Short mmCIF file of C-alpha atoms in Angstrom, two decimals:
data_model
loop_
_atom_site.label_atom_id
_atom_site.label_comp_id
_atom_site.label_asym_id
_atom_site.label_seq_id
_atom_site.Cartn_x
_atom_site.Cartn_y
_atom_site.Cartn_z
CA UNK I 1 33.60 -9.30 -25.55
CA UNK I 2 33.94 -5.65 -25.14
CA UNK I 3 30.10 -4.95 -25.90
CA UNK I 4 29.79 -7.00 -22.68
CA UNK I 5 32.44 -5.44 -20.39
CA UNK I 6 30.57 -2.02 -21.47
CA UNK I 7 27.33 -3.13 -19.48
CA UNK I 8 28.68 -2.56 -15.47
CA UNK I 9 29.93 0.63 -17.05
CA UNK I 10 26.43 1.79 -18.21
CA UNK I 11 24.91 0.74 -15.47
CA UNK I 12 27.18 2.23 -13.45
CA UNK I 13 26.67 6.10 -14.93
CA UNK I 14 22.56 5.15 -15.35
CA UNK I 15 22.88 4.81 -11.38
CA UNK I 16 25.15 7.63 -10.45
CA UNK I 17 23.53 10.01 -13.19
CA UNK I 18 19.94 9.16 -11.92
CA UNK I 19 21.09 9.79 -8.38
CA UNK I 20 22.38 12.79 -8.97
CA UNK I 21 19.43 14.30 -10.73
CA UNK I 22 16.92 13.32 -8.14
CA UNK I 23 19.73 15.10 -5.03
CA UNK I 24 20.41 17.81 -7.27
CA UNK I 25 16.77 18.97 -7.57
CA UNK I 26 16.53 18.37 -3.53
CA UNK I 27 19.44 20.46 -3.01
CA UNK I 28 18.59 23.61 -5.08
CA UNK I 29 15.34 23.35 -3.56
CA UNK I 30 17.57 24.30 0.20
CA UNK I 31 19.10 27.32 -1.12
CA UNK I 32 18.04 30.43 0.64
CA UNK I 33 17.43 32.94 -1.55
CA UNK I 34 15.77 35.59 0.76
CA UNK I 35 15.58 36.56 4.35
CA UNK I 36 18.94 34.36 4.55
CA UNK I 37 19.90 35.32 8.17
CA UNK I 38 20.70 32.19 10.21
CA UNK I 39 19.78 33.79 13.31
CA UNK I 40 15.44 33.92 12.24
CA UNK I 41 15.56 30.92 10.52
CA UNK I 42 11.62 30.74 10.43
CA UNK I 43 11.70 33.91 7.70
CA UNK I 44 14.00 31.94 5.29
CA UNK I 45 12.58 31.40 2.03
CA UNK I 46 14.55 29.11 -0.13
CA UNK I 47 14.40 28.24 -3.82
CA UNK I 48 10.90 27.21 -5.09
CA UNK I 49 10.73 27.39 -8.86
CA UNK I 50 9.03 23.82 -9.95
CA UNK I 51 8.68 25.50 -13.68
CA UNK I 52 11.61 26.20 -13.78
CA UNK I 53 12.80 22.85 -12.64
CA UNK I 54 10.75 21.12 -15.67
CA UNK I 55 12.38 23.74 -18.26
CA UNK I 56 15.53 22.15 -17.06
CA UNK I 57 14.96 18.99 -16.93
CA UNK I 58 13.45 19.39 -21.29
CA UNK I 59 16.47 21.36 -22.19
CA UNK I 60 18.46 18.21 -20.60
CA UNK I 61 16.47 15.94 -23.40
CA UNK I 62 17.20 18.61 -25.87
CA UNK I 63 20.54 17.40 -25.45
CA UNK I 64 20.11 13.91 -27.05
CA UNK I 65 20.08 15.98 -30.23
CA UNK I 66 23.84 16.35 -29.19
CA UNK I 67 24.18 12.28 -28.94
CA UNK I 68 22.09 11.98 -32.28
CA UNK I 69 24.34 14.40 -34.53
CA UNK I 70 27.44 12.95 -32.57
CA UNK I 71 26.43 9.19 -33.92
CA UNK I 72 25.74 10.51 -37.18
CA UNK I 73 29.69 12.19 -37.73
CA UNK I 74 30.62 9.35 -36.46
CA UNK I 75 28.57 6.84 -39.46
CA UNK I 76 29.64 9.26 -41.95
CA UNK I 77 33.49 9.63 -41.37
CA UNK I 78 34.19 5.90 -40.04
CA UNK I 79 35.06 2.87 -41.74
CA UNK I 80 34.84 4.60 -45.42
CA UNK I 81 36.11 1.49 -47.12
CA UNK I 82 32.49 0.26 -46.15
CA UNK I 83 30.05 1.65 -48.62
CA UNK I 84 26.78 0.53 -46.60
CA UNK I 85 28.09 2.55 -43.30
CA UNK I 86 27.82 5.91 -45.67
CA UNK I 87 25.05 5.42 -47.12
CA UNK I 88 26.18 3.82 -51.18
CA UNK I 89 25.19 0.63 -52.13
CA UNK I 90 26.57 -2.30 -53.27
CA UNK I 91 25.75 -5.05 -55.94
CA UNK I 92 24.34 -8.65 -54.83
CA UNK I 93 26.11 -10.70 -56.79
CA UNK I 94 22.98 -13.49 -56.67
CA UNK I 95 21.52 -15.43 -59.62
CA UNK I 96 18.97 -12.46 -60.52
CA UNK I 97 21.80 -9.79 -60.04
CA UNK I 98 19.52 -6.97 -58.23
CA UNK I 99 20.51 -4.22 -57.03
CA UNK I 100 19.78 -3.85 -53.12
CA UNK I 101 19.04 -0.39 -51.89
CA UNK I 102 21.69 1.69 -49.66
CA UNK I 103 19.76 2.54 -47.12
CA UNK I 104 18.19 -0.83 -46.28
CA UNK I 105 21.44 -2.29 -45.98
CA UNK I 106 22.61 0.78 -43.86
CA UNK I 107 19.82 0.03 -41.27
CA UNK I 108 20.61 -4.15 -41.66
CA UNK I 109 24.59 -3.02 -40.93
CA UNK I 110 23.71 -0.83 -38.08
CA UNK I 111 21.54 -3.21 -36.82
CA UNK I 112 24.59 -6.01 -36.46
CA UNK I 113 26.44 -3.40 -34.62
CA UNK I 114 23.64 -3.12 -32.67
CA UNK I 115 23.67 -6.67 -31.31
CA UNK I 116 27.64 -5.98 -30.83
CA UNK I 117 27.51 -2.45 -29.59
CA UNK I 118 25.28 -1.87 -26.52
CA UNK I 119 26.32 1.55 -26.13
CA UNK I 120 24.99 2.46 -29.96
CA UNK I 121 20.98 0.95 -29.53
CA UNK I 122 19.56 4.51 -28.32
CA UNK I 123 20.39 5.87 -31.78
CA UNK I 124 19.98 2.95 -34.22
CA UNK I 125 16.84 3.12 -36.46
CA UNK I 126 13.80 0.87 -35.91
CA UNK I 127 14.19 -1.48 -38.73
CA UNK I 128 10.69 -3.19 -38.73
CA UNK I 129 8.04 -2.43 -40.95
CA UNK I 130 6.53 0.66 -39.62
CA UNK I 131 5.63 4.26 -41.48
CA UNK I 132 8.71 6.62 -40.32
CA UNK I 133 7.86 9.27 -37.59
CA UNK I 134 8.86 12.03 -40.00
CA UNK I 135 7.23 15.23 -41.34
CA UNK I 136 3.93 16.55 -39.71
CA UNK I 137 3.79 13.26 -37.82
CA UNK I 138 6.49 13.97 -35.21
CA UNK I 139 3.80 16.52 -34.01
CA UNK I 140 2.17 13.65 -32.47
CA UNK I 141 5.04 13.33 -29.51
CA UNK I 142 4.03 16.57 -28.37
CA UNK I 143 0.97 14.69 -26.49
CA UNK I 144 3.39 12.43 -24.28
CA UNK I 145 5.31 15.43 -24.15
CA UNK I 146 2.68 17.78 -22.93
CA UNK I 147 1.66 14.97 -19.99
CA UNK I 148 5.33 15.16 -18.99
CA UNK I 149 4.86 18.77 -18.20
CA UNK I 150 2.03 17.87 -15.90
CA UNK I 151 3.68 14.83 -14.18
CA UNK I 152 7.19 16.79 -13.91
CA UNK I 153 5.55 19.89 -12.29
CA UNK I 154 3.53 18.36 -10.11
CA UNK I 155 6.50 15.94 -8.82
CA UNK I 156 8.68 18.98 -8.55
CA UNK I 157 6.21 20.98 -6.22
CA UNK I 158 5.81 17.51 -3.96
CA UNK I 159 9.59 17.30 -3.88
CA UNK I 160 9.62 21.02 -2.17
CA UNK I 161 7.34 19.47 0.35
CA UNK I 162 9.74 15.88 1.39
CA UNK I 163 12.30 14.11 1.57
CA UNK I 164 14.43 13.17 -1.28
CA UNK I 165 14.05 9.08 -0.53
CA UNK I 166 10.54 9.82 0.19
CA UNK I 167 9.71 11.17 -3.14
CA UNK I 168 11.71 8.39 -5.03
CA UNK I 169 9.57 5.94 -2.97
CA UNK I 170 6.49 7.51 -3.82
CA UNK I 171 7.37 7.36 -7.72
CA UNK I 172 6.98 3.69 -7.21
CA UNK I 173 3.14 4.25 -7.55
CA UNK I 174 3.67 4.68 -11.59
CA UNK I 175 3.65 1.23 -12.41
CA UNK I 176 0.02 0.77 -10.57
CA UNK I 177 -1.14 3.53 -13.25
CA UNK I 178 0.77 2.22 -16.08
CA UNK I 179 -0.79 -1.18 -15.07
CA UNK I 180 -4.58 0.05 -15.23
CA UNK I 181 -4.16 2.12 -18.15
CA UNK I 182 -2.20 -0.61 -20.16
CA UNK I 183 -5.13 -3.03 -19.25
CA UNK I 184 -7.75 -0.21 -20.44
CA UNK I 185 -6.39 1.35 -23.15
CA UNK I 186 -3.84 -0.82 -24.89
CA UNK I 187 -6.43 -4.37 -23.70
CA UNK I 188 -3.37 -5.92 -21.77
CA UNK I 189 -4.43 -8.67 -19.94
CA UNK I 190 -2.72 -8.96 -15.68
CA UNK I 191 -2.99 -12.27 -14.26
CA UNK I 192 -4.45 -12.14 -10.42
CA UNK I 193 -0.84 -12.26 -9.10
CA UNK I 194 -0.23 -8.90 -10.78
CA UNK I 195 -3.09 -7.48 -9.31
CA UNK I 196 -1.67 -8.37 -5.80
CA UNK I 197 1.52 -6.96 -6.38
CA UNK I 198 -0.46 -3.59 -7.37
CA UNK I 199 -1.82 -3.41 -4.14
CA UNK I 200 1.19 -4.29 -2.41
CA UNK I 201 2.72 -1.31 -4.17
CA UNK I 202 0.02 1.10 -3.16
CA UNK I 203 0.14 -0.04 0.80
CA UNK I 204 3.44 0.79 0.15
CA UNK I 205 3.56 3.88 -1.02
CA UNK I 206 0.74 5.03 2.13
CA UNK I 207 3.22 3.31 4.57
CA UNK I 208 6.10 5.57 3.07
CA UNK I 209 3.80 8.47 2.95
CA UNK I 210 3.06 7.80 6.48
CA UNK I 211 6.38 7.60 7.66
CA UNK I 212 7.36 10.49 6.31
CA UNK I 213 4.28 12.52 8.20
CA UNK I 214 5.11 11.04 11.72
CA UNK I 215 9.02 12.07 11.01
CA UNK I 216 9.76 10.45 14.36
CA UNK I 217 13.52 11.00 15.90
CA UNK I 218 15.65 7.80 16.05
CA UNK I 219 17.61 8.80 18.29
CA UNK I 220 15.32 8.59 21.34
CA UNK I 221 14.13 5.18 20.73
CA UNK I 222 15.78 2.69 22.29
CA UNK I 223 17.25 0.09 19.67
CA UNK I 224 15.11 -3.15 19.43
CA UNK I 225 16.73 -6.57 19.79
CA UNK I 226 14.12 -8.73 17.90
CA UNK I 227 11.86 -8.91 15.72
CA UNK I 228 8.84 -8.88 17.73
CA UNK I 229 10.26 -5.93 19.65
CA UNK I 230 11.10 -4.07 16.43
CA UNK I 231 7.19 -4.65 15.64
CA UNK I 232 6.11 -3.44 18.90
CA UNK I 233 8.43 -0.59 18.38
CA UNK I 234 6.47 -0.15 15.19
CA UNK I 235 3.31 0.51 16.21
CA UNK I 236 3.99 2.33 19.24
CA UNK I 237 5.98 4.76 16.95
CA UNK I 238 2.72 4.98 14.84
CA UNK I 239 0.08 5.43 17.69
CA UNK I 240 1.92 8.03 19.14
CA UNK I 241 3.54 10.03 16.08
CA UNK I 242 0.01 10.00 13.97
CA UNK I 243 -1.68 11.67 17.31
CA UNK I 244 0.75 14.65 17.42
CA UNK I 245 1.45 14.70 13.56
CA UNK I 246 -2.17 15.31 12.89
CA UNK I 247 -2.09 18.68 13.89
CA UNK I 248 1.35 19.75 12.39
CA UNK I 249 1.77 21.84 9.00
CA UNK I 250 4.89 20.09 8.28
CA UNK I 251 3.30 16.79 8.61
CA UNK I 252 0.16 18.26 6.32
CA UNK I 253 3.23 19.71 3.64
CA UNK I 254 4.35 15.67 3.38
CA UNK I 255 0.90 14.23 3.25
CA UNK I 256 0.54 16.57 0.12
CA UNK I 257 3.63 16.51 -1.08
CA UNK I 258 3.51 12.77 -1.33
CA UNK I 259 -0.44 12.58 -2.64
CA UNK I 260 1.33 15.44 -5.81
CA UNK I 261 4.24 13.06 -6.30
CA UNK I 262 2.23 9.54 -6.75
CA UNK I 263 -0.80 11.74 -8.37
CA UNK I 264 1.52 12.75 -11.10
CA UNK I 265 2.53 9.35 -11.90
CA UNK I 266 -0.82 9.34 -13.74
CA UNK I 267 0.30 11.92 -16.02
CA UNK I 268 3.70 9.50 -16.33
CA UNK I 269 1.78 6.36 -16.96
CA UNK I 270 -0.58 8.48 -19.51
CA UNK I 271 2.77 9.63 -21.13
CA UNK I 272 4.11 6.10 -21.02
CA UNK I 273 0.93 4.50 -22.91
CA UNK I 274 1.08 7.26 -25.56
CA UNK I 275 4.53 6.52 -26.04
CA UNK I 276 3.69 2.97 -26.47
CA UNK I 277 0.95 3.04 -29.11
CA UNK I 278 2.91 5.52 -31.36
CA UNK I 279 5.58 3.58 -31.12
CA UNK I 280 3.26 0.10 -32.20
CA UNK I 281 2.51 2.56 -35.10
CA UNK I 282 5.86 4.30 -35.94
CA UNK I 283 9.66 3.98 -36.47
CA UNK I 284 12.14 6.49 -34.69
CA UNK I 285 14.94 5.82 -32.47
CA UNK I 286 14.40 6.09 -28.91
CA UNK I 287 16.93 8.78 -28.46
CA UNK I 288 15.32 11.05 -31.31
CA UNK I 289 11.55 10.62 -29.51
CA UNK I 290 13.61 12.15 -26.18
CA UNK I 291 14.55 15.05 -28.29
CA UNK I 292 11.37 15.53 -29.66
CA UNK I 293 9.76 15.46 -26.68
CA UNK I 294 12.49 17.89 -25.18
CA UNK I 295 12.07 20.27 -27.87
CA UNK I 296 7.74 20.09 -27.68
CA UNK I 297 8.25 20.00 -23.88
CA UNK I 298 10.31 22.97 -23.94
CA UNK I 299 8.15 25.20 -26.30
CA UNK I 300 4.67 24.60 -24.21
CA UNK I 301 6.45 25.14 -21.16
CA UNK I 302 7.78 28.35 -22.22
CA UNK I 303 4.60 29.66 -23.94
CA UNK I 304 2.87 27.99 -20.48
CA UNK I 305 5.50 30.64 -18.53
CA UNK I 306 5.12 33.39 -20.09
CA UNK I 307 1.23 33.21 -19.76
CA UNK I 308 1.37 32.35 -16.13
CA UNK I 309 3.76 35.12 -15.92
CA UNK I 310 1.57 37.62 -17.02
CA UNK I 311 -1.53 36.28 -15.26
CA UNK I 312 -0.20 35.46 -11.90
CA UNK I 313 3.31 35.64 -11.72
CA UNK I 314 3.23 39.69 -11.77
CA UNK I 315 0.39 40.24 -9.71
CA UNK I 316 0.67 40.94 -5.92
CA UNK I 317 -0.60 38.06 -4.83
CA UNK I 318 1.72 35.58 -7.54
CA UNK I 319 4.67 37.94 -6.93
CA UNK I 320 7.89 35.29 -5.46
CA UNK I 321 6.06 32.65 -6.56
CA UNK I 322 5.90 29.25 -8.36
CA UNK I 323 4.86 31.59 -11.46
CA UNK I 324 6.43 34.51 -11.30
CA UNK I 325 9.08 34.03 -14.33
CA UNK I 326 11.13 37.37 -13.29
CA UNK I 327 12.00 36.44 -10.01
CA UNK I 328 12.84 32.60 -11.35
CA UNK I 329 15.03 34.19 -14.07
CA UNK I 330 16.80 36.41 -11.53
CA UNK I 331 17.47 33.73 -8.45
CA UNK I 332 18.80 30.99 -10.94
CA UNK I 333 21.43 33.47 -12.42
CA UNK I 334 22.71 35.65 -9.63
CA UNK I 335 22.66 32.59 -7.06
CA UNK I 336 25.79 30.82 -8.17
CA UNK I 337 24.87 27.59 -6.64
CA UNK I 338 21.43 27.16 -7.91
CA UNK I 339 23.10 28.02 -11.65
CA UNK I 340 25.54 25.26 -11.23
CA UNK I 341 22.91 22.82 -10.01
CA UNK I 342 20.41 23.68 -12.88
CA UNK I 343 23.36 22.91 -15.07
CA UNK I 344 24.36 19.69 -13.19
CA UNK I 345 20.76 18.62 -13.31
CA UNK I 346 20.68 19.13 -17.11
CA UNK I 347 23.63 17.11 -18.25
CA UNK I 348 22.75 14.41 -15.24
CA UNK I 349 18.79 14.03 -17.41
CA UNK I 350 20.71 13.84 -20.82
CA UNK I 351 22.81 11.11 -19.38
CA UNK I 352 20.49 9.42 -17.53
CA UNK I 353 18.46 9.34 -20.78
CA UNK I 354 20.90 8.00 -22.97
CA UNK I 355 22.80 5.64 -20.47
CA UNK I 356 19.24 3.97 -19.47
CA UNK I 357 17.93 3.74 -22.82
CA UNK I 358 21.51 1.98 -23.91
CA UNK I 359 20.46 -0.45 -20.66
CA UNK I 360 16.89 -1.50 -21.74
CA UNK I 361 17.83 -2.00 -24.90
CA UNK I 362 21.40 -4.41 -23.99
CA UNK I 363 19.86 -6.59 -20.76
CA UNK I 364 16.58 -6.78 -19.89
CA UNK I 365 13.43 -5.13 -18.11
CA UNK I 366 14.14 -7.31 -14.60
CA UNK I 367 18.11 -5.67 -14.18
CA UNK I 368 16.29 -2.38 -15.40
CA UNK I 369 13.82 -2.78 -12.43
CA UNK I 370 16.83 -4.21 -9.89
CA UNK I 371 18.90 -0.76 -11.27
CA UNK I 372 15.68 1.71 -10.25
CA UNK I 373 15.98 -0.07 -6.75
CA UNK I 374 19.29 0.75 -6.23
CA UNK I 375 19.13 3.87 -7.38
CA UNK I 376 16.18 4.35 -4.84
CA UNK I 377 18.45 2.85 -2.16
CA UNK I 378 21.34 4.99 -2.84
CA UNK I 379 19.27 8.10 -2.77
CA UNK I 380 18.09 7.33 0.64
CA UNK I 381 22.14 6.06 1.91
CA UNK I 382 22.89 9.47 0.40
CA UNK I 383 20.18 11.89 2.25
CA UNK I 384 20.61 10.19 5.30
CA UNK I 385 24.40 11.01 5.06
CA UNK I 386 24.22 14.57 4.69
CA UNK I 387 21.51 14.84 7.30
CA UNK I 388 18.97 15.41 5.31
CA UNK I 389 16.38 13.19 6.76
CA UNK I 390 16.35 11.01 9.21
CA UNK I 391 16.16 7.30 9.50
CA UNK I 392 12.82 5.68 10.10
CA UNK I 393 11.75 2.34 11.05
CA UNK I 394 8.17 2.29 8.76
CA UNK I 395 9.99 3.68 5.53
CA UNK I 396 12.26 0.33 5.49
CA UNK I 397 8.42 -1.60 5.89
CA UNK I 398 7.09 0.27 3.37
CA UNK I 399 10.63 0.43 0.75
CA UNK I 400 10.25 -3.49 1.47
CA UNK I 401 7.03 -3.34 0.11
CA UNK I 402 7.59 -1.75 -2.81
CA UNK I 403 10.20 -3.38 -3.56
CA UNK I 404 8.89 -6.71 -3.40
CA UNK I 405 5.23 -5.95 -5.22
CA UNK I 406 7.61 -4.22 -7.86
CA UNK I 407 9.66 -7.25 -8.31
CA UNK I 408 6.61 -9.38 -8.29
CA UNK I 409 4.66 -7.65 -11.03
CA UNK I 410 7.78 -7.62 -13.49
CA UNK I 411 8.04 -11.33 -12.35
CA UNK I 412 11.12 -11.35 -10.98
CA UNK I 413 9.92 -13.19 -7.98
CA UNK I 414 8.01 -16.00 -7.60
CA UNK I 415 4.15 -15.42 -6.14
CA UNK I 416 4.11 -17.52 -2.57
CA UNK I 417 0.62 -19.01 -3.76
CA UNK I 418 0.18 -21.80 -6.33
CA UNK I 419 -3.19 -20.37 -7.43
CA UNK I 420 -2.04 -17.30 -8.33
CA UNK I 421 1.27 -18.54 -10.68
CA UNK I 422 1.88 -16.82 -13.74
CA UNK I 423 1.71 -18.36 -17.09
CA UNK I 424 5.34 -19.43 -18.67
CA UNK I 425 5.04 -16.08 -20.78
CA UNK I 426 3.09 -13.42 -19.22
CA UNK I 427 2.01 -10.88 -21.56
CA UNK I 428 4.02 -7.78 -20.99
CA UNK I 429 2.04 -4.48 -20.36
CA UNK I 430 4.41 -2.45 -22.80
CA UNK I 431 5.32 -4.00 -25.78
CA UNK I 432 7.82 -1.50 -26.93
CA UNK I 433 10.24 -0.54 -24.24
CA UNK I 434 9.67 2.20 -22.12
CA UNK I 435 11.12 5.64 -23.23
CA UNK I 436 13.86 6.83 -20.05
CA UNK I 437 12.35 9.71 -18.36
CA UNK I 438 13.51 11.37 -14.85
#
């Protein structure tokens, strides 16, 4: 069918479009944009606008709008010898000869293109019995919204601070918050396999933070030739890189760069709960909550800039800084290459939006968890190819981990003890489907 041979397609873009976003953002963060002279390189000062980065990233959302209005020409001006797909309505020719209104057949038509049509689900109405998310009520996505701010900014100062693989890694925390709060808030229940899997996830995460503070050079290690040597090779790496890391500022810039990053997956997992319960509660289409959110997230984080701006930002000690809205304004436009990222970055957030909502909403959450793997994976191929990082033994121990206490929690693999196997159907910890965010 061609609904099917659309899926490696979608995945394809989700992967590339989510890759790009997260090595965008890492590479505008490199640009010089003072003191640019190669021969003091310890006076550079490159791009640092986190902000700015999350204005970016909500006008990207903003552009679902473009998707939405897109899918609506297309309803109103296709197949016009079809009454329901333009809104008329037709008789039922049934024993009690009612009349059937348009619009509920409209959402019953769309919704059998649905099933057909993977690349159509982000914009098809909710057709269950819930009040509309209309009028004064849309208001209410501007709490989700307003925790995105939070979790963005934070994760964009962290990323200033590490690698690009390391900060992907460390995202990996969110669904140890999502987890707790689904179980306190929304009275989830996680069986005592989950609860290993969360603290698989969070060694981790501290093995990848680690890694990243020792930053130890590959190249003078000699290359193991088993697995007990690579061990030993291990932990002498540790033992002697955590001794001379300890007193390093870069090694103190990762350890809080990485504690921001998986910090502000709390604000994620907050925005992802919210989400959830107005979405028990209320019917909109998952792309028109993005744009909603985009267009709240946008607002407060102007109104947020202009404030800072004129608190900090202008005052000698905030002057060149993460709130000085002046200087932001003037390096994104008159560096050309930080203006053609911060567009880049904006049409790679739209698509990743729309392309990953089209994916959770055609397959399933286990190839949506496989897909956030890769993409993690392909970062890291990626930054180690343009020398961005280097390779490290522990970050492939801690990946692993993730990886696998990911893959266990969305059951995907089987626990290795019999007394802690799930149930046939495990309750899931988000009813609706997670909203795509960066």
């Amino acid at each position: 069918m061609a609904s099917k041979a659309m899926i490696p397609f979608l995945v394809a873009m989700m992967l590339l479009s989510g890759v790009c976003n997260t090595l965008l953002s890492k590479y505008q963060d490199l640009q010089c944009v003072r003191n640019c002279d190669p021969e003091d390189p310890g006076k550079i000062e490159r791009f640092s606008q986190p902000v700015i980065q999350t204005a970016q990233m909500f006008i990207g959302e903003m552009g679902c709008w473009l998707v939405v209005a897109g899918f609506a020409i297309f309803r109103r001006f296709s197949n016009k010898d079809a009454p329901l797909l333009h809104g008329g309505y037709e008789q039922v020719n049934s024993q009690d000869s009612t009349e059937v209104d348009g619009d509920d057949d409209l959402d019953r038509a769309l919704c059998s293109q649905e099933e057909a049509d993977p690349i159509r689900k982000p914009a098809m109405p909710n057709v269950e019995e819930r009040t509309p998310l209309v009028g004064w009520r849309v208001f209410l996505l501007a709490m989700p919204a307003c925790c995105d701010i939070a979790g963005t900014t934070l994760m964009n100062v962290g990323l200033l601070f590490v690698a690009a693989s390391i900060y992907q890694m460390t995202r990996g925390a969110l669904i140890l918050f999502v987890g707790l709060f689904s179980v306190l808030f929304l009275h989830r229940k996680i069986f005592l396999y989950q609860w290993s899997a969360l603290f698989i996830v969070v060694l981790g995460v501290a093995i990848v933070g680690l890694a990243g503070a020792i930053a130890p050079n590959p190249q003078g290690q000699p290359d193991p030739k088993s697995l007990t040597e690579t061990a030993m090779l291990l932990v002498r790496e540790a033992s002697h890189h955590v001794k001379t890391a300890a007193v390093s500022v870069g090694a103190l810039q990762t350890v809080l760069g990485v504690l921001m990053i998986a910090g502000a997956q709390i604000f994620t997992a907050t925005q992802f709960v919210l989400e959830e319960w107005i979405l028990e509660n209320y019917a909109l289409e998952p792309l028109k909550v993005v744009g909603w959110e985009g267009v709240f997230g946008f607002l407060v984080t102007l109104i947020g800039m202009i404030i800072l701006h004129l608190a900090v930002g202008r005052t000698d000690a905030g002057r060149n800084g993460y709130f000085d809205m002046q200087e932001g304004w003037r390096e994104t436009t008159q560096h050309r290459s930080i203006a053609v990222t911060s567009i880049l970055i904006m049409i790679s957030i739209g698509a990743f939006n729309f392309f990953g909502l089209s994916i959770t909403r055609s397959v399933s959450a286990t190839a949506r968890s496989i897909i956030d793997t890769c993409r993690t994976l392909f970062i890291w191929i990626v930054s180690l190819g343009l020398g961005w990082e280097t390779f490290k033994w522990l970050q492939i121990v801690g990946f692993a981990l993730l990886v696998y206490g990911t893959f266990l929690f969305n059951n995907i693999v089987r626990p290795p003890l019999k007394a802690c196997a799930r149930p046939r159907k495990p309750e899931p910890l988000l009813e609706e489907t997670p909203i795509e965010h960066m």
